[in-house]
Amino acid sequence: MSRAGSGKTAYVCSGCGASFPKWAGQCPECRSWNTLTESLTPAAPLRNPRFDGYAGEAGQNRVRVLSEISTEERSSAPTGIGELDRVLGGGLVPGSVVLIGGDPGIGKSTLLIQALTTLSGSLSALYVSGEESPEQISLRARRLGLPGDKLGLLAETCVERILALTRSDPPAVMVIDSIQTIYTEQLQSAPGSVAQVRESAAQLVRFAKQRGTIVFLVGHVTKEGALAGPRVLEHMVDTVLYFEGESGSQLRLVRTMKNRFGAVNELGVFAMTDRGLKEVSNPSAIFLSRHEQEVSGSIVLVTREGSRPLLVEVQALVDGSSLSNPRRITLGLEQNRLSMLLAVLHRHCGIAMFDQDVYVNVVGGVRITETAADLPVLLAALSSFRDRNIPRELVAFGEVGLAGEIRPVPNGQERLREAAKHGFRQAIVPKANKPKQGIDGLEVVAVDRLSEILDAF
Ligand code: TYD
Ligand code: MG
């Protein structure tokens, strides 16, 4: 369906980039299969409409010096929800586009309606829903006890109509829930298809940059990221937040995957209650399952997610295997890393677990992405293997190298202080992380090689 001036559809091969007027199963150019996807070709290809917004008046663009560009109006405004501000890198920057991904039912709409009602006190805010009717949204807001006298609601799925309705009076913040339900009239494919999602999002991004509107895009994504939708958006938006955590538990973790205005890997912690999402401002306390007695195979580690240290319990179970290829199962950690650590343990300490299944779990559904978990994971596995308890007031962190050395991790001092704050008495850390001055109430054991730990164990 080509329209005057707006461009027409073409089928572009994702392998070789060739473009065709008709779809085919096989690309006539490069002969690869299933690579043709519908996309929009601009009517005037020399002018990329996507970037009109940065230039100001057409034809008046020029090269400017970095310091010449004023940035005052670009400072970020806090949302009023501390944990959300943390993952956003301090707050919302005008004209920025934030993608919030996560499994269905994990709390994306809840978080955004909470944030938006708070923001609507000081800014003009609009909630565009393609999934729920205005009645449903209003019902939810009322049940959560949120003020609704300032927030605009719109049930609409056509991106052209959304933009036409908001063009004359653009809101300061706009939520699109969800991007999979939005479609553009310029493409024929069904809403939710990659082409539709990409084209609609491109129009919204352009609108955000031109008008200075902050746009939140909600995207459903499976744990494996299998759904093509939101993943193709990651490079178009400024900030990507993902909901993590098990939907069975109350805990909801929001992680920054990309941020043009702040640090990545920042973690925001919420609890889902019957009154919506509540911030958890001292997350270390909730990831520790306090055992009545000392148990084997369990140890507390100090990880650092984003800019704050976090105490997390890691558990290991080592059990005789009946399989010729014993299991190496991890939850919240990388599986290959466990295999590597067990190899180091064998090669440098002579402890073999070839005939054992090894399971490792990070309590609370947290996913640990840094290497500081190496040493605690090995200690937990050893503890379970030997059936020796690890003292309850012991914490550990450190990277294990392939040569059997214990390598330092960043911000050791800060991690130790967090451990001391939560009442831990002993810490096993890499030698280079040993603080010069002692930390009150904490005995720090510095180790250089993996074999030294075995002697102590
Ligand atoms: P929702 O925000 O609709 O999820 P998403 O938009 O990511 O699909 O969250 C829905 C889930 O949250 C639903 O299973 C019920 C639960 N929930 C609560 O437990 N308490 C509440 O106050 C609300 C609003 C939802
Ligand atoms: Mg929703």
Coordinates of C-alpha atoms and ligand atoms in Angstrom, one line a residue:
M1 CA 0.0 0.0 0.0
S2 CA 2.1 2.9 -1.1
R3 CA 0.9 6.4 -0.3
A4 CA 1.9 9.7 -1.9
G5 CA 5.1 10.9 -0.6
S6 CA 5.4 8.5 2.3
G7 CA 7.4 5.7 0.6
K8 CA 6.5 2.2 -0.3
T9 CA 7.1 -1.3 0.9
A10 CA 9.8 -3.5 -0.3
Y11 CA 11.1 -6.9 0.7
V12 CA 14.7 -6.6 1.8
C13 CA 17.1 -9.6 2.2
S14 CA 18.7 -9.5 5.7
G15 CA 21.6 -11.5 4.2
C16 CA 22.7 -9.4 1.2
G17 CA 20.6 -6.3 1.5
A18 CA 19.0 -6.7 -2.0
S19 CA 15.5 -5.4 -2.3
F20 CA 12.5 -6.8 -4.2
P21 CA 9.0 -5.7 -4.8
K22 CA 7.6 -9.1 -4.0
W23 CA 8.2 -11.6 -1.2
A24 CA 9.8 -14.9 -2.0
G25 CA 11.0 -17.8 0.2
Q26 CA 14.4 -17.7 -1.3
C27 CA 16.4 -14.5 -2.0
P28 CA 16.9 -14.4 -5.8
E29 CA 20.3 -12.6 -5.2
C30 CA 22.1 -14.6 -2.6
R31 CA 20.0 -17.7 -2.6
S32 CA 19.5 -17.8 1.1
W33 CA 16.2 -18.9 2.5
N34 CA 13.7 -17.0 4.7
T35 CA 15.7 -13.8 4.7
L36 CA 13.3 -11.5 3.0
T37 CA 11.4 -9.2 5.4
E38 CA 9.0 -6.4 4.6
S39 CA 10.3 -3.0 5.2
L40 CA 9.6 0.6 4.2
T41 CA 11.7 2.4 1.6
P42 CA 11.6 6.2 1.9
A43 CA 10.2 8.0 -1.2
A44 CA 13.2 10.3 -1.3
P45 CA 16.1 8.1 -0.4
L46 CA 18.7 10.8 -0.3
R47 CA 17.1 12.4 2.7
N48 CA 16.9 10.2 5.8
P49 CA 13.7 11.4 7.5
R50 CA 14.7 9.6 10.7
F51 CA 17.2 12.3 11.5
D52 CA 15.3 15.5 10.7
G53 CA 14.8 16.1 14.3
Y54 CA 18.3 16.8 15.4
A55 CA 19.0 19.4 12.7
G56 CA 16.3 22.0 13.3
E57 CA 15.1 23.9 10.2
A58 CA 15.8 21.9 7.0
G59 CA 18.6 23.4 5.0
Q60 CA 19.9 25.4 8.0
N61 CA 22.1 22.6 9.3
R62 CA 25.8 23.4 9.9
V63 CA 28.8 22.0 11.7
R64 CA 29.0 23.3 15.3
V65 CA 31.7 23.1 18.0
L66 CA 30.9 20.7 20.9
S67 CA 31.0 23.5 23.5
E68 CA 28.6 25.6 21.5
I69 CA 25.7 23.2 22.0
S70 CA 23.6 24.1 25.0
T71 CA 22.7 21.2 27.2
E72 CA 20.8 22.9 30.0
E73 CA 17.4 21.6 29.0
R74 CA 18.8 18.1 28.8
S75 CA 19.4 17.6 32.5
S76 CA 17.6 14.6 33.9
A77 CA 14.4 14.9 36.0
P78 CA 13.8 12.3 38.7
T79 CA 10.7 10.2 38.4
G80 CA 10.0 10.1 42.1
I81 CA 10.7 6.3 42.3
G82 CA 14.2 6.0 43.6
E83 CA 14.9 2.5 42.2
L84 CA 13.6 3.5 38.8
D85 CA 15.8 6.6 38.8
R86 CA 18.8 4.4 39.7
V87 CA 18.4 2.2 36.6
L88 CA 17.7 5.2 34.4
G89 CA 21.0 6.8 35.5
G90 CA 19.5 9.5 37.7
G91 CA 16.2 10.3 36.0
L92 CA 14.6 11.1 32.7
V93 CA 16.3 13.1 29.9
P94 CA 14.0 15.1 27.7
G95 CA 13.7 13.5 24.2
S96 CA 15.0 10.2 25.3
V97 CA 13.4 6.9 24.5
V98 CA 13.4 4.1 27.0
L99 CA 12.5 0.5 26.2
I100 CA 11.2 -1.6 29.0
G101 CA 11.3 -5.3 28.3
G102 CA 10.2 -8.3 30.2
D103 CA 8.0 -11.4 30.4
P104 CA 4.2 -10.9 30.3
G105 CA 2.7 -10.3 33.7
I106 CA 6.0 -9.3 35.4
G107 CA 4.9 -5.8 36.2
K108 CA 5.8 -3.5 33.3
S109 CA 2.4 -1.8 33.1
T110 CA 2.2 -1.5 36.9
L111 CA 5.6 0.2 37.2
L112 CA 4.8 2.6 34.4
I113 CA 1.4 3.6 35.6
Q114 CA 2.9 4.2 39.1
A115 CA 5.7 6.3 37.6
L116 CA 3.4 8.2 35.3
T117 CA 0.9 9.2 37.9
T118 CA 3.7 10.5 40.0
L119 CA 5.2 12.4 37.1
S120 CA 1.9 13.8 36.0
G121 CA 2.0 16.0 39.1
S122 CA 4.7 18.2 37.5
L123 CA 4.7 17.2 33.8
S124 CA 2.1 16.6 31.2
A125 CA 1.9 12.8 30.9
L126 CA 0.1 10.5 28.5
Y127 CA -0.5 6.7 28.8
V128 CA -1.2 5.1 25.4
S129 CA -2.4 1.5 25.7
G130 CA -3.0 -1.0 23.0
E131 CA -3.6 -3.8 25.4
E132 CA -6.0 -2.6 28.1
S133 CA -9.1 -0.4 27.9
P134 CA -9.0 3.0 29.7
E135 CA -11.5 1.4 32.1
Q136 CA -9.1 -1.3 33.0
I137 CA -6.2 1.1 33.5
S138 CA -8.3 3.4 35.6
L139 CA -9.5 0.5 37.7
R140 CA -5.9 -0.6 38.3
A141 CA -4.8 3.0 39.2
R142 CA -7.7 3.3 41.6
R143 CA -6.9 0.0 43.3
L144 CA -3.3 1.1 43.7
G145 CA -4.5 4.3 45.3
L146 CA -2.8 6.5 42.6
P147 CA -4.0 10.0 41.8
G148 CA -5.6 10.1 38.3
D149 CA -6.7 13.7 37.9
K150 CA -3.7 14.7 35.7
L151 CA -2.8 11.6 33.7
G152 CA -4.0 11.5 30.1
L153 CA -5.2 8.1 28.7
L154 CA -5.5 7.0 25.2
A155 CA -6.5 3.6 23.8
E156 CA -5.0 3.6 20.3
T157 CA -2.8 1.3 18.2
C158 CA -2.2 3.2 15.1
V159 CA 1.1 5.1 15.4
E160 CA 0.0 7.8 12.8
R161 CA -3.1 8.5 14.8
I162 CA -1.2 8.6 18.1
L163 CA 1.2 11.1 16.7
A164 CA -1.5 13.2 15.0
L165 CA -3.4 13.4 18.3
T166 CA -0.3 14.5 20.2
R167 CA 1.4 16.7 17.6
S168 CA -0.3 20.0 18.5
D169 CA 0.3 19.6 22.2
P170 CA 3.1 17.0 22.8
P171 CA 3.2 15.6 26.3
A172 CA 6.4 15.7 28.3
V173 CA 6.2 12.0 29.0
M174 CA 4.4 9.3 27.0
V175 CA 4.1 5.6 27.5
I176 CA 3.4 3.2 24.7
D177 CA 2.1 -0.1 26.2
S178 CA 3.0 -2.2 24.3
I179 CA 5.0 -1.6 21.1
Q180 CA 3.9 -5.0 19.8
T181 CA 0.3 -3.9 19.5
I182 CA 1.2 -0.7 17.6
Y183 CA 1.1 -0.6 13.8
T184 CA 1.8 1.8 11.1
E185 CA -0.6 2.3 8.1
Q186 CA 2.4 2.2 5.8
L187 CA 3.0 -1.5 6.1
Q188 CA 0.7 -4.3 5.5
S189 CA 2.1 -6.9 7.8
A190 CA 0.4 -7.7 11.1
P191 CA 1.1 -5.8 14.3
G192 CA 3.9 -7.4 16.3
S193 CA 5.9 -8.4 13.2
V194 CA 9.5 -7.2 13.1
A195 CA 8.8 -4.7 10.3
Q196 CA 5.8 -3.2 12.1
V197 CA 7.6 -3.0 15.4
R198 CA 10.6 -1.4 13.9
E199 CA 8.8 1.1 11.7
S200 CA 6.3 2.2 14.4
A201 CA 9.2 2.6 16.9
A202 CA 11.2 4.6 14.4
Q203 CA 8.3 7.1 14.1
L204 CA 8.0 7.3 17.8
V205 CA 11.8 7.8 18.2
R206 CA 11.7 10.6 15.6
F207 CA 8.8 12.2 17.4
A208 CA 10.7 12.1 20.7
K209 CA 13.8 13.7 19.3
Q210 CA 11.8 16.4 17.5
R211 CA 9.5 17.3 20.3
G212 CA 11.6 16.5 23.4
T213 CA 9.0 14.1 24.6
I214 CA 10.2 11.3 26.8
V215 CA 8.9 8.0 25.4
F216 CA 8.7 4.7 27.2
L217 CA 8.2 1.7 25.0
V218 CA 6.9 -1.4 26.6
G219 CA 8.0 -4.7 25.0
H220 CA 7.2 -8.2 25.7
V221 CA 10.1 -10.5 25.5
T222 CA 10.7 -14.1 26.5
K223 CA 13.5 -15.1 28.9
E224 CA 15.6 -16.3 25.9
G225 CA 14.9 -13.1 24.1
A226 CA 13.4 -15.3 21.4
L227 CA 10.6 -12.9 20.4
A228 CA 12.0 -10.9 17.6
G229 CA 10.1 -7.7 18.5
P230 CA 11.9 -5.7 21.2
R231 CA 15.4 -7.0 20.4
V232 CA 15.4 -5.2 17.0
L233 CA 14.7 -2.0 18.9
E234 CA 17.7 -2.0 21.2
H235 CA 19.9 -0.1 18.9
M236 CA 17.2 2.6 18.2
V237 CA 16.5 3.6 21.7
D238 CA 18.6 5.4 24.3
T239 CA 18.0 3.2 27.3
V240 CA 17.0 -0.5 27.6
L241 CA 15.7 -1.8 30.9
Y242 CA 14.8 -5.5 31.4
F243 CA 12.7 -7.0 34.1
E244 CA 14.4 -10.1 35.7
G245 CA 13.4 -12.4 38.5
E246 CA 11.1 -15.3 38.8
S247 CA 7.4 -14.4 38.4
G248 CA 6.7 -16.9 41.2
S249 CA 8.5 -14.8 43.7
Q250 CA 7.6 -11.3 44.9
L251 CA 10.9 -9.9 43.9
R252 CA 11.2 -7.9 40.7
L253 CA 14.6 -6.8 39.4
V254 CA 15.0 -4.2 36.7
R255 CA 18.3 -4.2 35.0
T256 CA 19.9 -1.6 32.7
M257 CA 21.1 -3.3 29.6
K258 CA 22.0 -0.1 27.7
N259 CA 22.0 3.5 28.7
R260 CA 23.2 6.5 26.8
F261 CA 22.9 8.6 30.0
G262 CA 24.3 6.4 32.7
A263 CA 25.9 3.2 33.8
V264 CA 24.8 -0.2 32.5
N265 CA 24.1 -3.3 34.7
E266 CA 22.5 -1.0 37.3
L267 CA 20.0 -3.0 39.2
G268 CA 16.7 -1.7 40.7
V269 CA 14.9 -3.9 43.2
F270 CA 11.2 -3.9 43.7
A271 CA 8.7 -6.1 45.5
M272 CA 5.3 -6.9 44.0
T273 CA 2.6 -6.4 46.6
D274 CA -1.1 -6.1 46.5
R275 CA -0.6 -2.4 46.3
G276 CA 1.7 -2.5 43.3
L277 CA 5.5 -2.4 43.1
K278 CA 7.3 -1.2 46.2
E279 CA 10.9 -0.1 46.2
V280 CA 13.4 -2.2 48.1
S281 CA 16.0 0.2 49.3
N282 CA 18.2 -2.3 51.2
P283 CA 18.3 -5.2 48.8
S284 CA 21.1 -7.0 50.4
A285 CA 18.9 -8.0 53.3
I286 CA 16.4 -9.9 51.2
F287 CA 18.8 -12.0 49.1
L288 CA 20.1 -13.7 52.2
S289 CA 18.2 -16.7 53.4
R290 CA 19.2 -16.8 57.0
H291 CA 19.6 -20.5 57.9
E292 CA 18.9 -21.5 61.5
Q293 CA 22.0 -23.6 61.5
E294 CA 25.1 -23.8 59.4
V295 CA 24.6 -25.8 56.2
S296 CA 27.0 -27.2 53.7
G297 CA 27.1 -25.9 50.2
S298 CA 26.0 -22.4 51.0
I299 CA 28.0 -19.2 51.1
V300 CA 27.3 -15.5 50.9
L301 CA 29.1 -13.5 48.2
V302 CA 29.4 -9.8 47.7
T303 CA 28.6 -8.9 44.1
R304 CA 28.4 -5.5 42.6
E305 CA 25.6 -4.8 40.3
G306 CA 25.9 -1.4 38.7
S307 CA 27.0 1.0 41.4
R308 CA 26.0 -0.7 44.6
P309 CA 27.3 -3.8 46.3
L310 CA 24.9 -6.6 47.0
L311 CA 25.1 -9.6 49.3
V312 CA 23.8 -12.7 47.7
E313 CA 23.7 -16.3 48.8
V314 CA 25.0 -18.9 46.4
Q315 CA 24.2 -22.6 46.9
A316 CA 25.9 -25.6 45.5
L317 CA 24.9 -29.3 45.5
V318 CA 27.4 -31.9 44.5
D319 CA 26.0 -35.3 44.2
G320 CA 27.2 -38.7 42.8
S321 CA 26.1 -39.0 39.2
S322 CA 24.8 -42.0 37.4
L323 CA 25.4 -40.4 34.1
S324 CA 28.4 -40.8 31.9
N325 CA 28.3 -37.1 31.3
P326 CA 27.5 -35.6 34.7
R327 CA 25.3 -32.6 35.0
R328 CA 26.6 -29.0 35.4
I329 CA 23.6 -27.0 36.1
T330 CA 23.6 -23.3 37.0
L331 CA 20.8 -20.9 37.8
G332 CA 21.8 -17.2 37.8
L333 CA 25.3 -17.9 36.6
E334 CA 27.0 -18.9 33.4
Q335 CA 27.2 -22.7 33.0
N336 CA 30.5 -22.7 31.1
R337 CA 32.1 -20.7 33.8
L338 CA 31.2 -23.4 36.3
S339 CA 32.8 -26.1 34.1
M340 CA 35.9 -23.9 33.8
L341 CA 36.1 -23.4 37.6
L342 CA 35.8 -27.2 38.2
A343 CA 38.6 -27.8 35.7
V344 CA 40.8 -25.3 37.6
L345 CA 40.0 -27.0 40.9
H346 CA 41.0 -30.4 39.4
R347 CA 44.1 -29.2 37.7
H348 CA 45.5 -27.0 40.5
C349 CA 44.2 -28.7 43.6
G350 CA 43.7 -32.3 42.5
I351 CA 40.0 -32.4 43.5
A352 CA 38.1 -34.2 40.8
M353 CA 34.3 -34.0 40.4
F354 CA 34.1 -36.0 37.1
D355 CA 31.7 -38.5 38.6
Q356 CA 29.5 -35.9 40.3
D357 CA 26.6 -33.8 39.3
V358 CA 27.1 -30.2 40.2
Y359 CA 24.2 -27.8 40.7
V360 CA 24.7 -24.1 41.5
N361 CA 21.9 -21.7 42.3
V362 CA 21.9 -18.0 43.1
V363 CA 19.2 -17.4 45.7
G364 CA 16.4 -14.9 44.9
G365 CA 16.5 -15.1 41.1
V366 CA 19.4 -12.7 40.8
R367 CA 21.6 -13.1 37.7
I368 CA 25.3 -12.5 38.5
T369 CA 27.3 -11.3 35.5
E370 CA 30.7 -10.6 37.1
T371 CA 33.6 -12.8 37.9
A372 CA 33.7 -12.0 41.6
A373 CA 31.4 -15.0 42.1
D374 CA 34.2 -17.5 41.0
L375 CA 35.7 -18.0 44.4
P376 CA 32.4 -18.3 46.3
V377 CA 31.1 -20.8 43.8
L378 CA 34.1 -23.0 44.2
L379 CA 33.9 -22.8 47.9
A380 CA 30.2 -23.7 47.9
A381 CA 30.9 -26.7 45.6
L382 CA 33.8 -27.8 47.8
S383 CA 31.7 -27.4 50.9
S384 CA 28.9 -29.6 49.5
F385 CA 31.4 -32.1 48.1
R386 CA 33.2 -32.6 51.4
D387 CA 30.0 -32.0 53.4
R388 CA 31.8 -29.3 55.5
N389 CA 29.8 -26.3 56.7
I390 CA 30.9 -22.8 55.9
P391 CA 30.6 -20.5 58.9
R392 CA 27.5 -18.4 58.7
E393 CA 29.3 -15.1 59.2
L394 CA 31.7 -15.7 56.3
V395 CA 31.6 -13.9 53.0
A396 CA 33.8 -14.3 49.9
F397 CA 34.5 -12.8 46.5
G398 CA 37.2 -13.0 43.9
E399 CA 38.0 -14.1 40.4
V400 CA 39.7 -17.4 39.8
G401 CA 42.2 -17.5 37.0
L402 CA 43.1 -20.5 34.8
A403 CA 46.5 -20.7 36.5
G404 CA 44.9 -21.2 39.8
E405 CA 45.5 -17.7 41.0
I406 CA 42.9 -15.6 42.8
R407 CA 42.6 -12.3 40.9
P408 CA 41.3 -9.0 42.4
V409 CA 37.9 -7.5 41.5
P410 CA 36.9 -3.8 41.4
N411 CA 35.7 -1.9 44.5
G412 CA 36.9 -4.4 47.1
Q413 CA 36.8 -2.0 50.0
E414 CA 33.2 -1.1 49.3
R415 CA 32.2 -4.7 49.2
L416 CA 33.8 -5.4 52.5
R417 CA 32.1 -2.5 54.1
E418 CA 28.7 -3.8 52.9
A419 CA 29.5 -7.2 54.4
A420 CA 30.5 -5.6 57.7
K421 CA 27.3 -3.5 57.7
H422 CA 25.3 -6.7 57.6
G423 CA 27.1 -8.3 60.5
F424 CA 29.5 -10.6 58.7
R425 CA 32.7 -11.3 60.7
Q426 CA 35.0 -12.9 58.2
A427 CA 35.9 -12.4 54.6
I428 CA 37.9 -14.4 52.1
V429 CA 39.2 -12.0 49.4
P430 CA 41.9 -11.8 46.8
K431 CA 45.3 -10.5 48.1
A432 CA 45.2 -7.3 46.1
N433 CA 41.7 -6.5 47.5
K434 CA 42.9 -6.6 51.1
P435 CA 42.3 -3.1 52.6
K436 CA 45.3 -1.3 54.0
Q437 CA 43.4 -0.3 57.1
G438 CA 41.2 -2.8 58.8
I439 CA 37.5 -2.7 58.7
D440 CA 35.7 -2.7 62.1
G441 CA 34.5 -6.1 63.1
L442 CA 35.6 -7.9 60.0
E443 CA 38.5 -10.3 59.8
V444 CA 39.9 -10.2 56.3
V445 CA 41.7 -13.3 55.0
A446 CA 43.6 -12.5 51.8
V447 CA 44.5 -15.3 49.4
D448 CA 46.7 -15.5 46.4
R449 CA 46.3 -19.0 45.1
L450 CA 43.4 -21.4 45.2
S451 CA 45.5 -24.1 46.9
E452 CA 45.9 -21.8 49.9
I453 CA 42.2 -21.9 50.5
L454 CA 42.2 -25.6 50.6
D455 CA 44.7 -25.6 53.4
A456 CA 42.4 -23.3 55.4
F457 CA 39.3 -25.3 54.6
Ligands
TYD1 P1 1.4 -6.1 34.8 O1 2.0 -4.8 35.2 O2 0.1 -6.0 34.2 O3 2.4 -6.9 33.9 P2 2.9 -6.6 32.4 O4 2.5 -5.3 32.0 O5 4.4 -6.7 32.5 O6 2.4 -7.7 31.6 O7 1.4 -6.9 36.1 C1 0.5 -7.9 36.3 C2 0.9 -8.9 37.4 O8 1.2 -8.2 38.6 C3 -0.4 -9.7 37.6 O9 0.0 -11.0 37.5 C4 -0.8 -9.3 39.0 C5 0.4 -8.6 39.6 N1 0.0 -7.5 40.4 C6 0.0 -7.6 41.8 O10 0.4 -8.6 42.4 N2 -0.3 -6.5 42.6 C7 -0.7 -5.3 42.0 O11 -1.0 -4.4 42.7 C8 -0.8 -5.3 40.6 C9 -1.3 -4.0 39.9 C10 -0.5 -6.4 39.8
MG2 MG 1.0 -4.9 30.6

